[in-house]
Coordinates of C-alpha atoms in Angstrom, one line a residue:
M2 CA 13.2 23.0 -9.0
M3 CA 15.6 20.1 -9.5
G4 CA 15.7 19.5 -5.8
L5 CA 11.9 19.3 -5.6
V6 CA 12.0 16.7 -8.5
V7 CA 14.5 14.6 -6.5
V8 CA 12.4 14.8 -3.4
H9 CA 9.3 13.9 -5.4
V10 CA 10.9 10.9 -7.0
L11 CA 12.6 9.6 -3.8
T12 CA 9.4 10.0 -1.8
A13 CA 7.4 8.1 -4.5
I14 CA 9.9 5.3 -4.5
L15 CA 10.1 5.1 -0.7
G16 CA 6.3 5.4 -0.4
L17 CA 5.3 2.8 -3.0
G18 CA 8.4 0.6 -3.0
P19 CA 7.8 -1.3 0.3
A20 CA 4.2 -1.7 -0.6
Y21 CA 5.2 -4.0 -3.5
A22 CA 6.7 -6.4 -1.0
F23 CA 3.6 -6.7 1.1
P24 CA 1.9 -9.5 -0.9
F25 CA 5.2 -11.4 -0.7
L26 CA 5.5 -10.9 3.0
L27 CA 2.0 -12.2 3.3
R28 CA 3.0 -15.5 1.8
K29 CA 1.1 -18.7 2.8
A30 CA 1.2 -19.0 6.6
L31 CA 1.5 -22.6 7.9
T32 CA 0.7 -21.6 11.5
V33 CA -1.4 -19.0 13.2
E34 CA 1.9 -17.6 14.7
E35 CA 3.4 -17.2 11.3
M36 CA 0.2 -15.5 10.0
K37 CA 0.3 -13.0 12.8
R38 CA 4.1 -12.4 12.4
N39 CA 3.6 -11.7 8.7
L40 CA 0.7 -9.3 9.4
M41 CA 2.8 -7.5 12.0
Q42 CA 5.7 -7.1 9.7
V43 CA 3.5 -5.5 7.1
A44 CA 1.9 -3.3 9.7
Y45 CA 5.4 -2.1 10.8
L46 CA 6.5 -1.3 7.2
E47 CA 3.2 0.5 6.4
I48 CA 4.8 3.7 7.9
F49 CA 6.7 4.1 4.6
P50 CA 3.7 4.4 2.3
K51 CA 1.9 6.6 4.9
I52 CA 4.6 9.2 5.3
F53 CA 6.4 9.1 2.0
G54 CA 3.3 8.6 -0.1
T55 CA 1.8 11.7 1.4
L56 CA 5.0 13.6 0.8
A57 CA 5.1 12.4 -2.8
V58 CA 1.6 13.7 -3.4
L59 CA 2.3 17.1 -1.8
S60 CA 5.7 17.5 -3.7
G61 CA 4.0 16.4 -6.9
L62 CA 1.3 19.0 -6.6
L63 CA 3.9 21.6 -5.7
L64 CA 5.9 20.6 -8.8
F65 CA 2.8 21.0 -10.9
F66 CA 1.9 24.4 -9.7
L67 CA 5.5 25.7 -9.7
G68 CA 6.3 24.2 -13.1
S69 CA 5.0 24.8 -16.6
Y70 CA 2.9 21.6 -17.2
G71 CA -0.1 23.3 -18.8
P72 CA -3.7 23.2 -17.5
F73 CA -4.7 21.1 -14.5
A74 CA -7.3 19.2 -16.4
Q75 CA -4.9 16.8 -18.2
V76 CA -5.2 13.0 -18.2
W77 CA -1.9 12.5 -16.5
I78 CA -2.6 14.8 -13.5
I79 CA -6.3 13.9 -13.1
G80 CA -5.5 10.2 -13.6
S81 CA -2.7 10.3 -11.1
L82 CA -4.8 11.9 -8.4
A83 CA -7.8 9.6 -9.2
V84 CA -5.5 6.5 -8.8
Y85 CA -4.1 7.9 -5.6
V86 CA -7.6 8.5 -4.2
G87 CA -8.5 4.9 -5.3
I88 CA -5.5 3.5 -3.5
E89 CA -6.5 5.5 -0.3
I90 CA -10.1 4.2 -0.5
L91 CA -8.9 0.7 -1.0
V92 CA -6.4 0.8 1.9
I93 CA -8.4 2.9 4.4
G94 CA -11.9 1.5 3.5
F95 CA -11.2 -2.1 2.9
L96 CA -7.6 -3.3 3.6
N97 CA -7.0 -1.8 7.0
P98 CA -10.4 -2.9 8.4
S99 CA -9.8 -6.4 7.1
A100 CA -6.3 -6.7 8.6
A101 CA -7.6 -5.3 11.9
K102 CA -10.4 -7.8 11.9
L103 CA -8.0 -10.6 11.2
L104 CA -5.6 -9.6 13.9
K105 CA -8.4 -9.1 16.4
F106 CA -9.9 -12.5 15.5
I107 CA -6.5 -14.2 16.0
D108 CA -6.0 -12.5 19.4
E109 CA -9.6 -13.1 20.6
T110 CA -10.0 -16.7 19.6
G111 CA -7.0 -17.8 21.5
E112 CA -6.1 -20.4 18.9
K113 CA -2.8 -22.1 19.7
T114 CA -0.2 -20.3 17.8
R115 CA 1.5 -23.4 16.5
E116 CA -1.7 -24.7 15.0
E117 CA -2.5 -24.5 11.3
P118 CA -4.9 -21.6 10.6
G119 CA -8.5 -22.6 10.1
V120 CA -10.5 -21.9 6.9
H121 CA -12.0 -18.7 8.4
L122 CA -8.5 -17.2 9.2
N123 CA -7.1 -18.3 5.8
G124 CA -10.0 -16.6 4.0
L125 CA -9.4 -13.3 5.8
Y126 CA -5.7 -13.6 5.3
S127 CA -6.2 -14.2 1.6
R128 CA -8.4 -11.1 1.4
V129 CA -5.8 -8.9 3.0
R130 CA -3.1 -10.3 0.7
S131 CA -5.3 -9.7 -2.4
L132 CA -6.1 -6.1 -1.3
H133 CA -2.4 -5.4 -0.9
L134 CA -1.8 -6.9 -4.4
W135 CA -4.5 -4.6 -5.9
A136 CA -3.0 -1.6 -4.1
G137 CA 0.4 -2.5 -5.7
I138 CA -1.2 -2.8 -9.1
L139 CA -2.8 0.6 -8.7
G140 CA 0.6 1.9 -7.6
L141 CA 2.1 0.7 -10.8
L142 CA -0.6 2.6 -12.7
L143 CA 0.3 5.7 -10.7
F144 CA 3.9 5.4 -11.9
V145 CA 2.7 5.0 -15.5
F146 CA 0.8 8.3 -15.2
M147 CA 3.8 10.0 -13.7
I148 CA 6.2 8.7 -16.4
A149 CA 3.9 9.3 -19.3
K150 CA 3.3 13.0 -18.4
P151 CA 4.2 15.6 -21.0
D152 CA 7.6 17.2 -20.9

């Protein structure tokens, strides 16, 4: 059981940890080239939340069902799952489409890469950054539910 706890904690850290850096990686871009580079860095690092976040949920559920944590309908377990679902809805339903739209718009417009991004690009970029920030805040709430669970 201790090994499963270690797997759960490590996958949670590896899954959510890099996501906290995304708003910082998406700092203000002075050129279209810098904007695209920042977006591509985040897209590259998103593999960690995808893989390890999923493993964290699976190992957490396994821990719950193998352990003696009481009934399933507790605030910490329902809250954790609800926040996780909220993060997934935010990322899959809003963040990923916004980031894809921004990258597509950058590629299709053929703007010179050394030019300052226009208002339309900055608006989309800001939206992507804000959505990453909200996902991080929800991730912190998820950690609170995990830490505050009963012994």
